[in-house]
Structures are given as C-alpha cells and as structure tokens.
Coordinates of C-alpha atoms and ligand atoms in Angstrom, one line a residue:
M22 CA 16.5 28.7 -33.8
A23 CA 15.5 28.9 -29.7
K24 CA 12.9 26.2 -29.5
I25 CA 14.3 24.8 -26.5
L26 CA 12.4 26.5 -23.9
P27 CA 13.8 27.5 -20.4
T28 CA 13.5 24.7 -17.3
S29 CA 13.7 27.3 -14.2
V30 CA 12.5 30.6 -14.3
L31 CA 12.1 33.5 -11.4
V32 CA 9.0 35.5 -11.4
V33 CA 9.4 38.9 -10.0
G34 CA 6.6 40.7 -8.3
A35 CA 3.7 40.2 -5.1
G36 CA 0.4 41.1 -7.0
G37 CA -1.7 39.5 -8.9
R38 CA -0.3 40.0 -12.0
E39 CA 2.2 38.3 -10.8
H40 CA -0.2 35.1 -9.9
A41 CA -1.4 35.3 -13.1
L42 CA 2.1 34.9 -15.0
V43 CA 3.0 31.7 -12.3
R44 CA -0.2 30.2 -12.8
A45 CA 0.0 30.2 -17.2
L46 CA 3.6 29.6 -16.7
L47 CA 3.7 26.7 -14.7
A48 CA 0.9 25.4 -17.4
S49 CA 3.8 25.1 -19.8
P50 CA 3.9 21.5 -21.5
A51 CA 7.6 21.9 -20.6
K52 CA 7.0 21.8 -16.7
P53 CA 9.2 24.8 -15.9
R54 CA 10.5 25.2 -12.7
I55 CA 9.0 28.8 -11.2
I56 CA 10.1 30.3 -8.4
C57 CA 8.7 33.7 -7.6
A58 CA 10.4 36.7 -5.7
P59 CA 8.9 38.1 -3.2
G60 CA 5.5 36.5 -4.2
N61 CA 1.9 36.3 -1.7
A62 CA 0.5 33.5 0.1
G63 CA -1.7 32.5 -2.8
I64 CA 1.8 32.2 -5.5
A65 CA 3.0 30.6 -2.6
D66 CA 0.7 27.4 -2.5
D67 CA 1.9 27.2 -6.3
A68 CA 5.7 28.3 -6.4
K69 CA 8.5 28.6 -3.9
C70 CA 8.7 32.3 -3.2
F71 CA 12.0 34.1 -1.8
P72 CA 12.1 36.8 0.8
V73 CA 13.6 39.2 -1.9
A74 CA 11.8 42.5 -2.2
A75 CA 10.6 43.4 -6.4
D76 CA 12.7 46.5 -5.4
D77 CA 15.8 45.1 -4.4
I78 CA 17.7 45.0 -7.3
T79 CA 21.2 43.7 -5.9
G80 CA 19.2 40.6 -3.9
L81 CA 17.1 39.8 -7.2
V82 CA 20.6 39.1 -9.4
A83 CA 21.7 37.4 -6.1
L84 CA 18.8 35.1 -6.2
A85 CA 18.8 34.7 -9.8
K86 CA 22.5 33.2 -9.5
S87 CA 21.9 31.2 -6.1
E88 CA 19.2 29.7 -8.1
Q89 CA 20.6 29.1 -11.1
V90 CA 17.4 30.0 -13.3
E91 CA 17.4 30.1 -16.8
F92 CA 14.8 32.8 -17.4
V93 CA 13.6 35.7 -15.3
V94 CA 9.8 37.2 -16.0
V95 CA 9.3 40.8 -14.3
G96 CA 6.1 42.0 -13.2
P97 CA 6.4 45.4 -11.7
E98 CA 7.7 49.4 -13.0
V99 CA 9.6 49.7 -10.0
P100 CA 12.3 47.5 -10.8
L101 CA 12.1 47.6 -14.4
A102 CA 12.9 51.8 -14.2
L103 CA 15.6 51.1 -11.5
G104 CA 17.4 48.8 -14.6
L105 CA 16.7 45.0 -13.1
S106 CA 16.9 43.8 -16.3
D107 CA 20.0 45.7 -17.3
Q108 CA 21.7 43.7 -14.3
L109 CA 20.3 40.8 -14.9
I110 CA 21.2 41.1 -18.7
A111 CA 24.9 42.0 -17.6
A112 CA 24.9 38.9 -15.5
G113 CA 24.0 36.7 -18.4
F114 CA 20.4 35.8 -17.6
P115 CA 17.7 36.2 -20.1
V116 CA 15.1 39.0 -19.7
Y117 CA 11.6 39.0 -20.3
G118 CA 11.2 43.3 -19.1
P119 CA 12.8 46.1 -20.9
T120 CA 16.0 47.6 -19.6
A121 CA 15.8 50.9 -17.8
D122 CA 15.9 53.0 -21.0
G123 CA 12.3 51.3 -22.4
A124 CA 11.0 51.4 -18.8
R125 CA 11.2 55.1 -19.0
L126 CA 8.0 55.0 -21.5
E127 CA 5.9 54.4 -18.2
A128 CA 8.1 56.0 -16.0
S129 CA 8.3 59.3 -17.7
K130 CA 4.9 60.7 -18.7
I131 CA 7.0 63.5 -20.5
F132 CA 9.3 61.3 -22.5
T133 CA 6.4 59.0 -24.0
K134 CA 3.9 62.6 -24.7
Q135 CA 7.3 64.0 -26.8
I136 CA 7.8 60.4 -28.4
L137 CA 4.2 60.4 -29.3
L138 CA 4.4 63.6 -30.6
K139 CA 8.1 63.7 -32.4
Y140 CA 6.2 60.2 -34.2
K141 CA 2.6 61.8 -34.7
I142 CA 1.0 59.0 -33.1
P143 CA -2.6 59.9 -32.0
T144 CA -2.4 61.4 -28.3
A145 CA -4.0 64.6 -26.7
P146 CA -2.3 67.7 -26.9
A147 CA -0.2 68.4 -24.3
G148 CA 1.9 71.5 -22.2
I149 CA 5.1 70.2 -19.7
F150 CA 5.6 72.1 -17.0
S151 CA 8.1 72.9 -13.7
A152 CA 6.8 76.4 -12.7
V153 CA 2.9 77.2 -11.8
E154 CA 2.5 80.0 -13.1
P155 CA 2.7 79.3 -17.0
A156 CA 0.8 76.1 -16.1
L157 CA -2.1 77.9 -14.7
E158 CA -1.9 80.5 -17.4
Y159 CA -2.0 77.5 -19.9
L160 CA -5.0 75.3 -18.6
R161 CA -7.2 78.5 -18.1
R162 CA -6.6 78.7 -22.0
R163 CA -7.3 74.9 -22.7
G164 CA -10.1 75.3 -20.4
A165 CA -11.8 72.6 -18.2
P166 CA -11.9 69.4 -18.3
I167 CA -8.4 69.2 -18.3
V168 CA -6.2 66.4 -17.1
I169 CA -2.8 67.4 -14.7
K170 CA -0.3 64.3 -14.7
A171 CA 2.5 64.3 -12.6
D172 CA 5.8 63.2 -15.1
G173 CA 7.4 60.2 -12.6
L174 CA 6.0 57.1 -11.1
A175 CA 3.4 57.3 -8.3
A176 CA 1.4 54.4 -7.6
G177 CA -1.0 55.2 -9.8
K178 CA -2.0 58.1 -8.5
G179 CA -0.1 61.0 -10.3
V180 CA -3.0 61.5 -12.8
T181 CA -6.1 64.0 -11.9
V182 CA -8.7 64.6 -14.4
A183 CA -10.3 68.2 -13.8
Q184 CA -13.9 68.7 -14.2
T185 CA -13.0 72.1 -13.1
I186 CA -10.7 74.7 -13.5
A187 CA -10.2 74.8 -9.4
E188 CA -9.9 71.1 -9.0
A189 CA -6.8 71.4 -12.1
E190 CA -5.0 74.6 -10.2
A191 CA -5.6 72.7 -7.3
A192 CA -3.6 69.4 -8.5
V193 CA -0.8 71.8 -10.7
R194 CA 0.1 73.6 -7.1
D195 CA 0.0 69.8 -5.3
M196 CA 2.0 68.1 -8.0
L197 CA 5.0 71.3 -8.4
G198 CA 4.5 71.8 -4.8
G199 CA 5.8 68.4 -4.2
K200 CA 3.1 66.1 -3.3
F201 CA 4.7 63.5 -5.4
G202 CA 8.3 64.6 -4.5
A203 CA 10.7 64.2 -7.6
S204 CA 8.2 62.5 -9.6
S205 CA 6.2 65.0 -9.7
S206 CA 9.0 68.3 -10.0
E207 CA 8.2 68.0 -13.9
I208 CA 4.1 68.2 -14.6
L209 CA 2.1 67.5 -18.2
V210 CA -1.3 69.8 -18.5
E211 CA -3.1 67.6 -21.4
D212 CA -6.5 67.8 -23.1
C213 CA -9.4 65.5 -21.6
L214 CA -9.9 62.7 -24.1
I215 CA -13.7 61.4 -24.0
G216 CA -14.4 57.8 -24.7
E217 CA -14.6 54.2 -23.7
E218 CA -10.6 53.1 -22.4
T219 CA -9.2 49.8 -23.7
S220 CA -5.8 48.6 -22.7
I221 CA -3.5 46.8 -25.5
L222 CA -1.3 44.7 -24.6
V223 CA 1.9 44.3 -26.9
V224 CA 4.7 41.8 -26.3
V225 CA 7.5 43.4 -28.3
S226 CA 10.3 42.3 -29.2
G227 CA 12.3 45.0 -31.3
R228 CA 10.1 45.5 -34.1
D229 CA 8.5 42.5 -34.1
Y230 CA 5.2 42.3 -31.8
V231 CA 2.5 40.2 -31.3
I232 CA -0.9 41.9 -30.0
L233 CA -2.6 39.9 -26.8
P234 CA -6.2 39.5 -26.7
T235 CA -7.9 43.0 -25.8
S236 CA -9.5 43.7 -22.7
Q237 CA -11.3 46.6 -20.7
D238 CA -10.2 47.5 -16.9
H239 CA -12.8 49.8 -14.6
K240 CA -10.7 52.2 -12.7
R241 CA -12.8 53.7 -10.0
I242 CA -13.7 52.5 -7.1
G243 CA -17.5 52.7 -7.2
D244 CA -20.1 51.0 -8.9
G245 CA -20.8 53.0 -12.4
D246 CA -17.3 54.6 -12.7
T247 CA -17.3 56.5 -9.3
G248 CA -15.1 57.7 -6.5
P249 CA -11.1 57.8 -7.3
N250 CA -9.3 56.0 -9.2
T251 CA -7.7 52.8 -7.9
G252 CA -5.2 50.5 -9.7
G253 CA -8.2 48.6 -11.2
M254 CA -11.4 46.9 -9.7
G255 CA -11.8 44.6 -12.5
T256 CA -11.5 43.5 -15.9
Y257 CA -13.0 41.4 -19.2
S258 CA -11.9 39.9 -21.7
P259 CA -12.7 40.7 -25.1
A260 CA -13.8 44.0 -25.3
E261 CA -16.1 44.4 -28.0
V262 CA -16.3 47.8 -28.4
V263 CA -13.2 47.2 -30.4
T264 CA -14.9 46.2 -33.5
P265 CA -12.7 44.5 -36.6
E266 CA -12.5 48.2 -37.7
I267 CA -11.4 49.8 -34.6
Y268 CA -8.5 47.0 -34.1
R269 CA -7.4 47.8 -38.0
R270 CA -7.1 51.6 -36.6
I271 CA -5.3 50.3 -33.5
E272 CA -2.5 48.5 -34.9
N273 CA -2.1 50.6 -37.9
E274 CA -1.8 54.3 -36.4
I275 CA -0.6 53.0 -33.0
V276 CA 0.5 49.5 -32.3
K277 CA 2.6 49.5 -35.5
P278 CA 4.0 53.1 -35.6
S279 CA 4.5 52.7 -31.5
V280 CA 6.8 49.7 -32.0
E281 CA 8.6 51.6 -34.8
A282 CA 9.0 54.6 -32.8
I283 CA 10.7 52.8 -29.9
A284 CA 13.5 51.6 -32.2
A285 CA 14.1 54.5 -34.0
E286 CA 15.2 56.0 -30.6
G287 CA 17.6 53.2 -30.4
I288 CA 15.5 51.6 -27.7
E289 CA 15.9 47.4 -27.8
F290 CA 12.6 46.8 -26.3
C291 CA 11.8 43.3 -24.6
G292 CA 8.6 43.4 -22.8
T293 CA 5.0 44.0 -22.5
L294 CA 3.6 47.5 -24.3
F295 CA 0.7 47.8 -22.7
I296 CA -1.3 51.1 -24.5
G297 CA -3.9 52.7 -22.8
I298 CA -6.1 53.7 -25.2
M299 CA -9.2 56.4 -25.4
L300 CA -11.6 55.2 -28.6
T301 CA -12.4 58.8 -29.1
P302 CA -15.4 60.0 -31.7
T303 CA -12.2 60.8 -34.4
G304 CA -10.6 57.7 -33.5
P305 CA -7.7 55.5 -30.9
S306 CA -6.1 58.0 -29.1
V307 CA -2.9 57.2 -26.6
I308 CA -3.2 57.9 -22.9
E309 CA 0.1 56.6 -21.8
Y310 CA 2.3 53.7 -21.9
N311 CA 2.9 51.4 -19.6
T312 CA 5.7 48.5 -19.9
R313 CA 4.7 45.4 -18.3
F314 CA 1.6 43.4 -18.1
G315 CA -1.2 45.3 -16.7
D316 CA -3.2 44.2 -13.3
P317 CA -5.7 43.0 -13.6
E318 CA -5.8 43.2 -17.6
T319 CA -3.5 40.3 -17.0
Q320 CA -6.0 38.1 -15.2
V321 CA -8.5 37.7 -18.4
V322 CA -5.9 38.0 -20.8
L323 CA -3.6 34.9 -19.7
P324 CA -6.2 32.5 -19.5
R325 CA -7.6 33.2 -23.0
L326 CA -4.5 32.1 -24.8
K327 CA -4.2 29.0 -26.0
T328 CA -0.2 29.6 -27.0
D329 CA 1.9 28.5 -24.4
L330 CA 2.8 31.6 -22.1
L331 CA 6.5 30.4 -21.6
T332 CA 7.0 29.8 -25.6
L333 CA 5.6 33.5 -26.1
L334 CA 8.1 35.0 -23.6
W335 CA 11.2 33.4 -24.2
A336 CA 10.8 33.7 -28.1
A337 CA 10.5 37.5 -27.6
A338 CA 13.7 37.6 -25.4
Q339 CA 15.3 35.1 -27.7
K340 CA 14.4 38.1 -30.6
D341 CA 12.7 35.1 -32.0
L342 CA 9.4 36.3 -32.2
S343 CA 9.0 37.5 -35.9
G344 CA 6.1 35.2 -37.7
F345 CA 4.8 33.8 -34.2
K346 CA 1.1 33.2 -34.5
L347 CA -0.7 33.1 -31.1
E348 CA -3.9 31.1 -30.7
V349 CA -6.8 32.9 -28.7
S350 CA -10.1 30.8 -27.2
S351 CA -13.0 32.3 -28.1
D352 CA -14.2 32.2 -24.3
Y353 CA -15.1 35.4 -22.3
A354 CA -12.7 35.7 -19.4
L355 CA -14.3 38.2 -16.3
C356 CA -12.2 39.4 -13.5
V357 CA -13.7 41.2 -10.2
V358 CA -11.5 42.3 -7.9
M359 CA -12.0 41.8 -4.5
A360 CA -10.0 45.0 -1.9
A361 CA -10.0 45.7 1.7
K362 CA -13.1 48.3 2.7
G363 CA -11.3 51.5 2.5
Y364 CA -9.3 50.6 -0.7
P365 CA -7.6 53.5 -2.3
E366 CA -7.8 55.4 1.1
A367 CA -6.8 53.5 4.4
Y368 CA -8.2 50.0 4.9
P369 CA -7.1 47.3 7.0
K370 CA -5.2 44.6 6.9
G371 CA -4.9 41.0 8.4
D372 CA -8.9 39.9 7.9
L373 CA -9.2 36.1 7.8
I374 CA -10.1 35.1 4.1
T375 CA -12.5 32.0 3.8
L376 CA -12.9 30.8 0.6
P377 CA -15.4 28.9 -1.1
T378 CA -14.8 25.3 -2.9
L379 CA -14.3 26.6 -6.8
P380 CA -16.0 25.6 -9.6
V381 CA -13.5 24.5 -12.4
N382 CA -13.8 27.6 -14.6
V383 CA -13.2 30.5 -11.8
A384 CA -9.5 30.9 -10.4
V385 CA -8.9 32.9 -7.2
I386 CA -6.2 34.8 -7.8
H387 CA -4.0 36.5 -4.9
A388 CA -2.7 40.0 -4.7
G389 CA -3.1 41.2 -1.4
T390 CA -2.7 38.3 0.7
S391 CA -0.4 36.5 3.3
R392 CA -0.2 34.2 6.0
N393 CA -0.6 35.2 9.6
Q394 CA 1.1 33.1 12.3
A395 CA -1.3 30.9 12.8
G396 CA -1.3 30.2 8.9
D397 CA -3.9 31.4 8.4
L398 CA -4.8 33.2 4.8
V399 CA -5.4 37.1 5.9
T400 CA -5.3 40.1 3.7
N401 CA -2.5 42.3 3.2
G402 CA -3.0 44.8 0.9
G403 CA -5.5 47.3 -1.1
R404 CA -6.3 44.7 -4.0
V405 CA -6.4 41.5 -2.0
L406 CA -7.7 38.7 -4.4
G407 CA -8.9 38.3 -8.6
V408 CA -11.5 36.1 -9.2
T409 CA -11.6 35.2 -13.2
A410 CA -14.0 32.9 -14.4
L411 CA -14.0 31.8 -18.0
G412 CA -17.5 31.4 -20.0
S413 CA -18.8 30.8 -23.5
T414 CA -20.3 34.0 -22.7
L415 CA -19.7 37.5 -20.7
A416 CA -22.8 36.9 -18.9
Q417 CA -22.2 33.5 -18.1
S418 CA -18.5 35.0 -16.6
A419 CA -19.8 37.3 -14.6
H420 CA -22.5 35.3 -12.9
D421 CA -19.9 32.5 -12.3
A422 CA -17.1 35.1 -10.8
Y423 CA -20.0 36.5 -8.5
A424 CA -21.5 33.5 -7.1
V425 CA -17.6 33.0 -5.8
C426 CA -17.5 36.5 -4.7
D427 CA -20.3 36.4 -2.9
A428 CA -19.1 32.8 -1.1
I429 CA -15.8 34.5 -0.3
E430 CA -15.8 35.3 3.5
C431 CA -13.7 38.1 4.8
A432 CA -15.2 40.9 7.1
S433 CA -13.5 43.6 4.7
K434 CA -14.6 42.4 1.5
Y435 CA -15.6 45.3 -0.9
F436 CA -15.8 44.7 -4.9
R437 CA -17.6 46.6 -7.5
R438 CA -21.3 44.8 -8.6
D439 CA -20.8 46.5 -11.9
I440 CA -17.7 44.6 -14.0
G441 CA -18.7 44.0 -17.8
A442 CA -21.8 45.6 -17.6
R443 CA -20.6 48.3 -19.7
Q444 CA -20.6 45.5 -22.5
L445 CA -23.6 43.7 -20.9
N446 CA -25.8 46.5 -21.2
R447 CA -24.3 47.5 -25.0
P448 CA -27.7 47.3 -27.3
Ligands
LIG518 P1 -2.5 56.2 -15.6 O1 -2.3 56.6 -14.1 O2 -1.8 57.5 -16.6 O3 -2.8 55.2 -15.8 O4 -4.2 57.7 -15.7 C1 -5.1 56.8 -14.9 C2 -6.4 57.2 -16.1 O5 -6.9 58.7 -15.9 C3 -6.5 56.9 -16.7 O6 -7.5 55.6 -17.2 C4 -7.8 57.3 -17.4 O7 -8.7 56.7 -17.3 C5 -7.8 59.0 -17.0 N1 -6.8 60.1 -18.3 C6 -5.2 60.3 -18.3 N2 -5.2 60.8 -19.3 C7 -6.3 61.3 -19.8 C8 -6.8 62.3 -20.7 N3 -6.0 62.9 -21.7 N4 -8.4 62.2 -21.2 C9 -9.3 61.5 -20.1 N5 -8.6 60.6 -19.5 C10 -7.8 60.3 -19.2
LIG519 N1 -5.1 48.4 -14.6 C1 -4.3 48.8 -15.0 C2 -2.6 49.0 -14.8 O1 -2.0 48.1 -14.8 O2 -2.2 49.9 -15.0

C-alpha cells in the first residue's frame, strides 16, 4: 500500500534542520521536486525557496496549493503548535508533522509532565505553579539543584537549571512575573536529574514507530559544557553512551509507553517524537518531548540513514509504518555548529562568509545565512552553519569537520572545540 512516492514536497522552515531535510529528500531515488519556505541561502542553492514565513499558516497553505505539492514536511515547532498540519490536512495535503494536539507535547511542558506521570513513564518529580509563594515554598522544601521551567514555548530559553536556591527563586519570580509572557504564566519546578543526556528521535505514525540512530547534543555555548544554554552547538551519532542494554530500556520503558500513551490520549500523532533523555544512575528518564526533528541532531542522524528518508516520512504520513525496516550506516557523523560570536546573546549580522572547497565526506549545512545585495553569502542568525563530517571513526569525523571549520572565513565565527569529546575521551 502507498508505495508510490510523492513527486513534489514542500519543506517548511529556515534552519539547519530544514537544510539537512532538504538535502536528504533530494537524495531520494524518487527524485522529487523539493521547495522550501522560507529557507535560507544554503537551501536556496539546493531547492527553490519562497518567502513565506514559517508561522504564516494561511500563506503556507496557499503556497502548498499554488505549487500543487503532494506532501508537506514541517520542520519547526511553532507552525505545528499553530495548527499548520491541521490546516494542511483539512485542505487535502498529506503532512509529516503532528497536528496541534500532538504539538502540545512540546508546546506545554505541564501537559507533557501530566502524561508522563499518568502513564508512569520515568521522569523527574515536579510541582506545577501559577503563584510565586507556593512555588518558593515547594522549591525550598526540595532543595538545590532544582529546575524551573516555563510551561510554554520560549525559543529554547525557558529552562533554568538552578544550582542554588537563590537562583531558583529568581527564576520563579522572573517567569511568573511575565518574562516569557503567557508561556511562563504557569511553571514547573522539578527535581534536577544527574547524568549524561541523549536525544532519541522517533518517527511516529499512530501506534507504529521507527527509532532513528542515537545522538548527543552539546547545549552549552562554551567548551567543557560551560556558559549559557543554546539551541545546540554540535552533535554526534551514534551516542555510544547508549549501550545495547540502555537502548533496550529506553525502548521498553520510554519509547513504547510514550507512543502508547499519546495514542491512548486520543492524539493521532504523525511526525517526529524527539525524546530528550537523561541517563541517570538508576536508568533513563524523560527530560522533555519535542514534536519535531532536533537541530542539530538531524544534521548527524539523517546522513547515517541508508533508508530513503522520503520513503520513511511518506510511510508515516500514509499510516503505513508497521514493520518498516530502517537501514543505518556504521559510519560516525559529527556536526560542529558555527555560530556568530556573542550568541546566544547579541551578535552581529551581515558578516561575509567564505567557504573552502569541501572534501566528499563533509557537508556544510546552512542555518542563519542569507545573501547581501551584492549576492555574497553573509551571516543572518545566531547559529550560522553546521559542518557535518562522516567517517569510519568518530575521531576521523571530528578531525575532518574541524579542518573545514578552521578553513571557513568569517569575522564573527565562533565554534566549540570539543564536540564529541565526551565519547572520544571515554576510556
Ligand atoms: P529544554 O529547554 O527543555 O530542552 O531543556 C534544556 C536543558 O535543560 C536540557 O537539555 C537539560 O540539559 C536541562 N534540563 C531540563 N530539565 C532538567 C532536569 N530535570 N534535570 C537536569 N537538567 C534538566
Ligand atoms: N537540539 C535540541 C533541539 O532541537 O531542541
């Protein structure tokens, strides 16, 4: 059933994740026409881009109609939470990316926590608060370190891992005081989980699922995991901290029950369930769900797939994922994110970028790039590029990715020097 693949696909989004998706879809043996909205300078070199913003739901539905696409793949969380998939489905388009009820698993951390607790899926104990005093009283009782989370979407900034009670109290006051507007009118105060993190991306279609290769992100801006949190400064895959035994536990204790719980809640989920997991001394525990591909996880996960991505995503959208066999390469992928100096705070835009000639095993994926009036490639965001290398060892991939990072010319370039170090240095 449903083996005929779509011949034209709209990818929604403008970041590195979407560039990686566009590249992988273009590599399909089905040779689909790929268009993107709004895209970036790198995506525009690979696929036709249309200037429709990722949160312009009406504009995107109109674009899907006018370009007569046969399939839409939605990258970021915001359009999903705004109901883009609902609107597209109502207009007759097959979509990869959950409807708004599924996207709530990312858009509301409280909703997710309630589901995790209801279905007894391992996660940190937490309290839910909308008033300052009870929240302070609770966190003083639990003690530091403790984690304060805004309920809603906050562009990756809504979590404070407080090392002291004073820091936690300040975060509670800030958030309930309106720091993230309606997104932080309710908060979670949860126990701090200790361990190494891993990102598990799962392609879900109702009760069927396919687990993609494991990966690990580097969230902090500085080497040695120091400084403020970012959207992600680099990734590698596979994450060998997930041993076969831990992988089995993750599948049985977290992935399967999560997919079942979501279906039992009446959500017909079609899209990526990205589970952030802490590998604690007592076992894997859910930090959060996201309802989209990770960025920059996608940049290392997709290049390792031997299976055609279009076939996989289309099978999910056609509810035909049961028994799907995924083939994965034994290569190691590593992605170093080149950011603009100053990120995640203020940073310059419009700096010229000159790319070197690339070896065949290295790809430069664009995130925050555009072209100036002269047509030159320039920086246009905090995370600018992702340099992904594939190699037969992680050390080789790191070496080759860093050689390209060093050769990129850009006045404001900044990148971490230690992507993959945890795995490379593991005895
Ligand atoms: P999020 O914005 O939900 O992706 O969270 C950002 C980061 O905060 C996560 O990747 C973790 O590193 C950290 N974090 C969130 N919740 C916890 C927790 N309960 N314990 C420890 N770290 C956490
Ligand atoms: N890399 C983490 C995220 O996509 O949220």
